[in-house]
Coordinates of C-alpha atoms and ligand atoms in Angstrom, one line a residue:
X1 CA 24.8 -6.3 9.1
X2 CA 21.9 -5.3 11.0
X3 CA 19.6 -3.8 7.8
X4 CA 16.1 -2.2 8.6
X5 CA 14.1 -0.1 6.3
X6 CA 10.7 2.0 6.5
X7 CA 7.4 0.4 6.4
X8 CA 5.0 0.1 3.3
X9 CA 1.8 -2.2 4.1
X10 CA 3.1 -5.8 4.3
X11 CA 6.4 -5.3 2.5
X12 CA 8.5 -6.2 5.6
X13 CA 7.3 -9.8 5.2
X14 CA 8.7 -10.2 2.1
X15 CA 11.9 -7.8 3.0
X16 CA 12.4 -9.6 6.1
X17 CA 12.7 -12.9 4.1
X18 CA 15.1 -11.4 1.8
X19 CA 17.3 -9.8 4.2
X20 CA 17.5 -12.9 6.8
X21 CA 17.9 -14.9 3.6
X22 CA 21.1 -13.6 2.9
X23 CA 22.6 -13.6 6.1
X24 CA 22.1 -10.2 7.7
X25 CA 19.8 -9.7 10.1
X26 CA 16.6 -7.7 9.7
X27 CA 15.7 -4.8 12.2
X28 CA 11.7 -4.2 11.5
X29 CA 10.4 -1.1 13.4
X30 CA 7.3 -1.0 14.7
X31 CA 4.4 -0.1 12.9
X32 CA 4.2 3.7 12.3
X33 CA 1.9 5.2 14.8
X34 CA 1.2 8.6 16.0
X35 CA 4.6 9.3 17.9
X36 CA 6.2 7.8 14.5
X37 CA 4.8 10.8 12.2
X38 CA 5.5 13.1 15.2
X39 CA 9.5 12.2 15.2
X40 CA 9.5 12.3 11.4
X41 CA 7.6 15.3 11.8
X42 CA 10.5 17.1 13.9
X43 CA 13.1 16.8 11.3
X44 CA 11.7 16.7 8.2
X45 CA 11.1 19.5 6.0
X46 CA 7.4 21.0 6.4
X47 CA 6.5 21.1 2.6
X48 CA 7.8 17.2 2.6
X49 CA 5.3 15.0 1.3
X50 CA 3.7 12.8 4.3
X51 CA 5.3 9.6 3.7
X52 CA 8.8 11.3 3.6
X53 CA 7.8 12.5 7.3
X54 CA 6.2 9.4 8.6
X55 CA 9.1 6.9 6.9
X56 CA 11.7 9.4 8.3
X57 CA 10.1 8.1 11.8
X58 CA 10.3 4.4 11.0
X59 CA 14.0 5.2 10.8
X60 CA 14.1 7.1 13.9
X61 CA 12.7 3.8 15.0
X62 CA 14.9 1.3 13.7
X63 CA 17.9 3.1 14.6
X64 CA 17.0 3.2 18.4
X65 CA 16.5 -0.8 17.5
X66 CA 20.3 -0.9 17.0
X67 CA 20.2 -1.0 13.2
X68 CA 23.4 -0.5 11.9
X69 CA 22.5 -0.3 7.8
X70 CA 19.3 1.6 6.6
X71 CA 17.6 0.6 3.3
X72 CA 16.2 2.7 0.8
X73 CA 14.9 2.8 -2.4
X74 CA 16.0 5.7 -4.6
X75 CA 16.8 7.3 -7.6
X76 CA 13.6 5.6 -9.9
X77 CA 11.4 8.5 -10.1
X78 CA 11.4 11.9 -11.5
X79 CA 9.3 13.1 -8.4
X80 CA 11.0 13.2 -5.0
X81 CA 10.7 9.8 -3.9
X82 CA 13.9 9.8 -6.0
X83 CA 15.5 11.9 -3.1
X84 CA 14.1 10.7 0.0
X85 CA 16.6 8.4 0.7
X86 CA 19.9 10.4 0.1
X87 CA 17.7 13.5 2.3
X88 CA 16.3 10.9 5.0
X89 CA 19.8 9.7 5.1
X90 CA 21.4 13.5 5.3
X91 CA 19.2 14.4 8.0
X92 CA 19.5 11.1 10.0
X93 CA 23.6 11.6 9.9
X94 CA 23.1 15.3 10.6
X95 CA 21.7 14.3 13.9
X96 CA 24.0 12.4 14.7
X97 CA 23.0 9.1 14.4
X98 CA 26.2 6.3 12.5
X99 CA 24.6 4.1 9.7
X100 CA 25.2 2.4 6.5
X101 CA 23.7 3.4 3.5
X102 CA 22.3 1.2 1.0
X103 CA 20.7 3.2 -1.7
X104 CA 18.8 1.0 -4.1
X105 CA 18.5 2.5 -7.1
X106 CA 19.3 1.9 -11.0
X107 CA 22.8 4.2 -11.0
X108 CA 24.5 2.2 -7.9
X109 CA 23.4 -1.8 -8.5
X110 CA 27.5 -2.1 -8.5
X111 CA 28.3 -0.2 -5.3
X112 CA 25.3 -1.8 -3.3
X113 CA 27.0 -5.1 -4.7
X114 CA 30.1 -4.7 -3.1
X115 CA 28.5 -3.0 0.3
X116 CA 26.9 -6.5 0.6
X117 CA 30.0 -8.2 -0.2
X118 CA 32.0 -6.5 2.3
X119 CA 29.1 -6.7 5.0
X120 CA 27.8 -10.2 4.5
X121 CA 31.0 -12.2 3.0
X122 CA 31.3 -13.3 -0.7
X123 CA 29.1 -16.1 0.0
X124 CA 25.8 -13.5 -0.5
X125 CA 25.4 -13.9 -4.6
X126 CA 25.3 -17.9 -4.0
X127 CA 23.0 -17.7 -1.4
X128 CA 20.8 -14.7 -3.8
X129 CA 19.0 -16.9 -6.2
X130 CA 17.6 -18.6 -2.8
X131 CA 16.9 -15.2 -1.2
X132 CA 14.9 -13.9 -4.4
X133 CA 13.2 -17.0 -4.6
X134 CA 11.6 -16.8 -0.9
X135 CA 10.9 -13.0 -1.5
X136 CA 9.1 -13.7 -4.2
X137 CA 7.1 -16.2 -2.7
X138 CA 6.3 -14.5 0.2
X139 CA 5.3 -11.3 -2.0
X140 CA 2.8 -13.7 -3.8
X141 CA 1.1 -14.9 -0.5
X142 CA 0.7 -11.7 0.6
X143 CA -0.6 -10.2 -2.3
X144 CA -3.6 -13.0 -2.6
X145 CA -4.2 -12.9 1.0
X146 CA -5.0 -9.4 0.7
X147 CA -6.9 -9.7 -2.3
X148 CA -8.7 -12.3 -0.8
X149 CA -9.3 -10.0 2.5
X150 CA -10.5 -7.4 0.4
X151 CA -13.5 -9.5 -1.2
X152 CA -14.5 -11.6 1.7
X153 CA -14.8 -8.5 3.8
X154 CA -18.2 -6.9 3.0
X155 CA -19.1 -10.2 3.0
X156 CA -18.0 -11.5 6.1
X157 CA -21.1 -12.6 8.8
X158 CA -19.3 -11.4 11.9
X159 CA -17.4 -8.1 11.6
X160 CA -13.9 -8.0 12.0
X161 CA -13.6 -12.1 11.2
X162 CA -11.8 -11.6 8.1
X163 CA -8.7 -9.0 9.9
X164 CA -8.5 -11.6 12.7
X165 CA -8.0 -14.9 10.1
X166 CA -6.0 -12.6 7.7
X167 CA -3.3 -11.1 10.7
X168 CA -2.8 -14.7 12.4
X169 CA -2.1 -15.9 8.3
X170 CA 0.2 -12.8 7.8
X171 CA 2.5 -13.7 11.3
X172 CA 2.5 -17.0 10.1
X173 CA 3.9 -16.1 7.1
X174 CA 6.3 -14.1 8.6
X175 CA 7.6 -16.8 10.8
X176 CA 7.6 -19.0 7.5
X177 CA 11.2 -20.3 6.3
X178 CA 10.5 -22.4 3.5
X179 CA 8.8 -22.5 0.0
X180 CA 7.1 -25.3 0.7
X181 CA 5.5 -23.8 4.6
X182 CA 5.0 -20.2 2.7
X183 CA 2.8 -22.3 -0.1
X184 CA 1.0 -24.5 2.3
X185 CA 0.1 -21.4 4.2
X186 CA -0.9 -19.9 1.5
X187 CA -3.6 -22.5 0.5
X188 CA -5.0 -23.2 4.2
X189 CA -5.6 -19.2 4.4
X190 CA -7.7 -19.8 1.2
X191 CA -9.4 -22.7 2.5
X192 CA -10.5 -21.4 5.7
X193 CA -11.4 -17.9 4.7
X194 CA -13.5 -19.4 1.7
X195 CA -15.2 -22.2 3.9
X196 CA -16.7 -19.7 6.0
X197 CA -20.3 -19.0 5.7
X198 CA -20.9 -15.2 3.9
X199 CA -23.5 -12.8 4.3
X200 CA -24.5 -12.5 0.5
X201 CA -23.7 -10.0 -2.0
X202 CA -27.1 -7.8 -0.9
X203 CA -25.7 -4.2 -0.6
X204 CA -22.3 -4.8 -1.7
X205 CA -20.7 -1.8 -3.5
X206 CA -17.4 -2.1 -6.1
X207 CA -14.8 1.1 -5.6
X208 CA -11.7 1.2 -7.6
X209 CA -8.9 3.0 -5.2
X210 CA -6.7 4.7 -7.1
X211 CA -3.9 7.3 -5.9
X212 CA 0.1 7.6 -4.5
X213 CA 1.3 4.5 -3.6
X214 CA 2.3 4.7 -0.1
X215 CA -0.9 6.7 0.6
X216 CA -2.8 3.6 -0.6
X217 CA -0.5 1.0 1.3
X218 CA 0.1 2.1 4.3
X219 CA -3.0 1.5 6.6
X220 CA -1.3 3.7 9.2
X221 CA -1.4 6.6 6.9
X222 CA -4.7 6.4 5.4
X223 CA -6.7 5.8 8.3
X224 CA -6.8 1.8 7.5
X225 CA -9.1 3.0 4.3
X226 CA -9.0 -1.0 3.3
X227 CA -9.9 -2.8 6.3
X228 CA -12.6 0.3 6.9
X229 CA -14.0 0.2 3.2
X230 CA -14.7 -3.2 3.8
X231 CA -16.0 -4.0 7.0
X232 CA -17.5 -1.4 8.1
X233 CA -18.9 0.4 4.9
X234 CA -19.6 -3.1 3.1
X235 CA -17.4 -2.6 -0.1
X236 CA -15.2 -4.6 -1.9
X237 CA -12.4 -2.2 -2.8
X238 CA -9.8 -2.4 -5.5
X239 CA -6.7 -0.6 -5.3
X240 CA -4.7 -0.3 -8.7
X241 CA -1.0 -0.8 -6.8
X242 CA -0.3 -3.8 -4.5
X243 CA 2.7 -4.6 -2.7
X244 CA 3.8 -7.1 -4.6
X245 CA 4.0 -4.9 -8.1
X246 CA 6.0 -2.2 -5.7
X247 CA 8.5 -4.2 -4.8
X248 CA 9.2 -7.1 -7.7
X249 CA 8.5 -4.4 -10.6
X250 CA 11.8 -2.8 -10.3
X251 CA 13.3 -6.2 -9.5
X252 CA 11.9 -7.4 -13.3
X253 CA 10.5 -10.2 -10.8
X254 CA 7.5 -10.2 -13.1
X255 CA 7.3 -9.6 -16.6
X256 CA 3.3 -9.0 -16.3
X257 CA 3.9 -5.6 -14.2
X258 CA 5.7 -4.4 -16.6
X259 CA 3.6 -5.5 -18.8
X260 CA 0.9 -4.0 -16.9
X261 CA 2.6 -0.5 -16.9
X262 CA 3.0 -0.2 -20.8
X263 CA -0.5 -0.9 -21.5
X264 CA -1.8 1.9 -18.9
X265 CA 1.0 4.2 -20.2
X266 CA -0.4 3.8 -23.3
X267 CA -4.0 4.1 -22.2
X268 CA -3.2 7.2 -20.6
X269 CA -1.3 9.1 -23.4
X270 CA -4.0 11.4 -24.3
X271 CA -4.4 12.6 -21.4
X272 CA -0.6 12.4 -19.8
X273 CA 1.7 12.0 -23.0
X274 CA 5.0 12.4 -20.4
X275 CA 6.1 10.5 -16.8
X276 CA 5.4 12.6 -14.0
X277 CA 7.3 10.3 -11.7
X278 CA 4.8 9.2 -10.0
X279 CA 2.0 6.1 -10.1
X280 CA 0.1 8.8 -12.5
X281 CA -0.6 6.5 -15.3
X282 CA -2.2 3.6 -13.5
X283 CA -4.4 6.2 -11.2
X284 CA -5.9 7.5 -14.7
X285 CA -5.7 4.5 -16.4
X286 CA -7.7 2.6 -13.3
X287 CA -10.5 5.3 -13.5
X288 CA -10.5 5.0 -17.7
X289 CA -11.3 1.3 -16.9
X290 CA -13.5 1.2 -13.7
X291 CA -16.6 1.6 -15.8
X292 CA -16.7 -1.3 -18.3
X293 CA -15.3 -3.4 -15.3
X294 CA -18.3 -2.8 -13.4
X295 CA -17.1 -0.3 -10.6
X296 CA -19.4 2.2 -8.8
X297 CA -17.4 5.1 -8.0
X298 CA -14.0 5.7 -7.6
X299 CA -11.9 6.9 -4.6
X300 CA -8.5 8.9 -5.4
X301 CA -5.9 9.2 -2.3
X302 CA -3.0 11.4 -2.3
X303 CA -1.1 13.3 0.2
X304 CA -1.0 16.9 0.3
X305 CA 1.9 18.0 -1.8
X306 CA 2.4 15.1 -4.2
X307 CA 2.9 16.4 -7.7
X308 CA 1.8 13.6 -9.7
X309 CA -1.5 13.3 -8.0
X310 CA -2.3 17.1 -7.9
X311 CA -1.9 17.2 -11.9
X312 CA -4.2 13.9 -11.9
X313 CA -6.8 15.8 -9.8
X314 CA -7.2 18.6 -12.7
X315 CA -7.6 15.5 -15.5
X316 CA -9.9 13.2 -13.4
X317 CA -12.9 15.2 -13.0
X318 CA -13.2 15.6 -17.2
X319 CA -13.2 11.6 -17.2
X320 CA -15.9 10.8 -14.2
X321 CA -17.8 13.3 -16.0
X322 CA -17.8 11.8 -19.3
X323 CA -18.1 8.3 -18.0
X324 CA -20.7 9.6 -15.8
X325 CA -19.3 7.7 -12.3
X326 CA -19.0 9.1 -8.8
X327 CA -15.6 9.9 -7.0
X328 CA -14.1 11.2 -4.5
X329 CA -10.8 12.9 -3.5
X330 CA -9.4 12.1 0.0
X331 CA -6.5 14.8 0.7
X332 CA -4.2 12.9 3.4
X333 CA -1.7 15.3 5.5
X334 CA -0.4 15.2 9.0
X335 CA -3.7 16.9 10.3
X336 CA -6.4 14.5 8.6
X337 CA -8.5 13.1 11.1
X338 CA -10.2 9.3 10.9
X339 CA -13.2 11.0 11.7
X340 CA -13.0 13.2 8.3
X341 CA -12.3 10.6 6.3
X342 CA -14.7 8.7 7.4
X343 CA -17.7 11.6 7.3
X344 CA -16.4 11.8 3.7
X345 CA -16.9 8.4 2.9
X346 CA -19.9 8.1 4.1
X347 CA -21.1 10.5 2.4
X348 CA -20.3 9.5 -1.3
X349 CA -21.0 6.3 -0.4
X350 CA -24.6 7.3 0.1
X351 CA -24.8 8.8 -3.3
X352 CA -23.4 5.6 -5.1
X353 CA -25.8 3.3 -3.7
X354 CA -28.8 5.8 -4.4
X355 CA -27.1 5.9 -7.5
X356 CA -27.2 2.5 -7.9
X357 CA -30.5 2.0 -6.4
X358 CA -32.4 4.5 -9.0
X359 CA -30.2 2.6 -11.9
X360 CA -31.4 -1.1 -11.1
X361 CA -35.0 0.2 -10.1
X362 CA -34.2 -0.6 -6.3
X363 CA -32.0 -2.6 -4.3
X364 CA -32.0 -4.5 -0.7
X365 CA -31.6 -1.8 2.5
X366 CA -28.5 -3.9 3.3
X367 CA -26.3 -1.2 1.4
X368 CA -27.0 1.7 3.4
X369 CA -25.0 2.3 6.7
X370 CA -26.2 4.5 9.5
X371 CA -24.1 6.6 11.3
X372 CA -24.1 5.2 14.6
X373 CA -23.0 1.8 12.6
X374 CA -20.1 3.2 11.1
X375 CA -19.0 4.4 14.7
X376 CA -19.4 1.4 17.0
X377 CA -18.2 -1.1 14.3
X378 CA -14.9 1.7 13.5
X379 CA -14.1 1.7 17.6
X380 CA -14.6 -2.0 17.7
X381 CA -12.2 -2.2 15.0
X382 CA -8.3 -1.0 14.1
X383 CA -6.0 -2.2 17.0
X384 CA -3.1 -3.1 13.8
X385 CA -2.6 0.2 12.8
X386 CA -2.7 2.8 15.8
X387 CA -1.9 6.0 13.7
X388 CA -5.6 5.6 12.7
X389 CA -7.0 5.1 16.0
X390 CA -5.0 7.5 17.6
X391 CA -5.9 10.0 14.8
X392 CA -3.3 11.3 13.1
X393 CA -3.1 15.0 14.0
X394 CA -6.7 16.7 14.7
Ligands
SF4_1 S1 4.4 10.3 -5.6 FE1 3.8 12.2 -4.5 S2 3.8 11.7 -2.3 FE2 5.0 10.0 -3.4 S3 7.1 10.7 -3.2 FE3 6.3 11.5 -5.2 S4 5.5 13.6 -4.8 FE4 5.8 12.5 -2.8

């Protein structure tokens, strides 16, 4: 079996371990980039959301890369992510293209079963515990990597450092085949990134990301909102959704996501007392929260058409107000340009540091960015992600 599936941050480190783990071989596209969303773009439906469009690329992709089975997970929402694989998958055979399906979803765990069987040889549930085991790892290290990217950014002394430590770490990782290598890597990223000098904490803002979960994942989508937020604007941002509670949460890899979920279900049943489908709960429950844990503002990503964030837009504003913090809503779509996004965040940046600033009676200069910063340090930048340096449309 030659199994490839679409893109989603840094999953394919972990899914590539899983997959090679158990004896097929892993077909990884390459990154979405602009001629990516323009091949999704052809066959997908135009009132799609965008990462139905840009993953329907990365299987475009894979497919010229000789995959033979495409991966999806479906069937675990209420909104249309529980569709997109049987459509992608529809569309892709309509076009003529052969492929397996493996449809991941809670209905099929028997049928998916037996596809691996047949593919891989009944050796594949002895050699699963292994598999899982690896994936899990992986999805560990590169959850704290990123974390760890995410803080040491607006602090790092020479811009771009952190990306250029944290991408060698993540190829590494990649290339890892062992517990033991994944874990060792793991603790000499730590090491080196934390034994570098750091420019302070003088200027240093706190935003709590919250929003659809591809949007917020997928660098090539969101105009690398991360790796920009940090380095270039100086802040340490905090998405709500990681990788790692994407892919093991469904797995029940993890009690504590589950965990996790319940409480901001709960949290959030005043204001959302059903499921929309969608990551709805943890984008209101993050805001609820982003005050007492010290955050100052709050940045909400969606694509254009996604139903569970458009019914969060019409509750957040009612809670910033009342907790009296700052956000912002970034819209993404096919036509969103870096250059909007990034006139956008600099903008309510601005007003959360003079926020800031007229709260604590005055702060260090260090927090404001010019203009002309923001645009020599954003085209020294990128080079991982070319949707965003390309732009994405206009
Ligand atoms: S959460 Fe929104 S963007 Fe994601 S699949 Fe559902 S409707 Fe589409």
């Amino acid at each position: 079996m030659r199994i490839a599936f679409p893109h989603m941050g840094n999953a394919y480190i972990p899914l590539r371990a899983l997959v090679e783990s158990l004896g097929a071989e892993a077909v990884v596209p390459e990154r979405p980039n602009a001629e990516t969303l323009k091949r999704g773009l052809l066959h997908a439906p135009e009132f799609a959301c965008l990462p139905f469009k840009v993953t329907l690329g990365d299987c475009l992709n894979a497919l010229d890369r000789g995959a033979d089975t495409l991966a999806m997970v479906c069937g675990m929402w209420a909104c249309r992510f529980g569709n997109y694989g049987r459509v992608q998958h529809m569309i892709l055979k309509d076009l003529g293209h052969e492929f397996d399906s493996v449809l991941i979803g809670r209905e099929n765990v028997g049928e998916v079963a037996e596809k691996f069987r047949s593919g891989l040889g009944p050796g594949v549930f002895r050699r699963l515990p292994g598999a899982l085991a690896i994936f899990r790892c992986k999805a560990a290290a590169v959850d704290e990597m990123e974390r760890l990217a995410r803080w040491a950014r607006p602090r790092e002394e020479k811009y771009g450092s952190t990306d250029a430590l944290l991408f060698r770490y993540l190829d590494l990782l990649d290339g890892a085949d062992s517990l033991r290598q994944v874990r060792e890597l793991r603790g000499s990223f730590r090491d080196e990134l934390l034994s570098r000098p750091l420019d302070g904490e003088d200027g240093v803002t706190r935003i709590r990301l919250v929003g659809e979960l591809y949007v917020l994942l997928e660098p090539s989508l969101n105009c690398d909102l991360l790796r920009r937020l940090g380095s270039v604007f100086r802040v340490e941002a905090h998405p709500v959704l990681s990788t790692y509670r994407w892919l093991l949460g469904p797995l029940w890899l993890d009690p504590r996501i589950q965990l996790h979920g319940y409480r901001a279900r709960r949290r959030t049943r005043p204001y959302l007392p059903y499921v929309l489908g969608g990551e709805e709960h943890m984008t209101i429950s993050g805001i609820l929260d982003a005050r007492r844990q010290g955050f100052d503002g709050v940045i909400h990503a969606y694509p254009l058409t996604c139903m569970p964030e458009n019914i969060c837009r019409t509750v957040i504003p009612s809670i910033t107000a009342r907790t009296r913090l700052p956000h912002l809503g970034l819209c993404f779509d096919e036509h969103t340009s870096p250059a909007g996004v990034e006139t956008r965040l600099e903008a309510f940046l601005d007003l959360v540091r003079d926020r800031r600033r007229i709260q604590t009676g005055g702060l260090g200069e260090q927090g404001d960015v010019m203009a002309g910063d923001v645009s020599a340090a954003a085209a020294a930048g990128g080079g991982r992600y070319p949707l965003c340096r390309s732009g994405a449309g206009g």
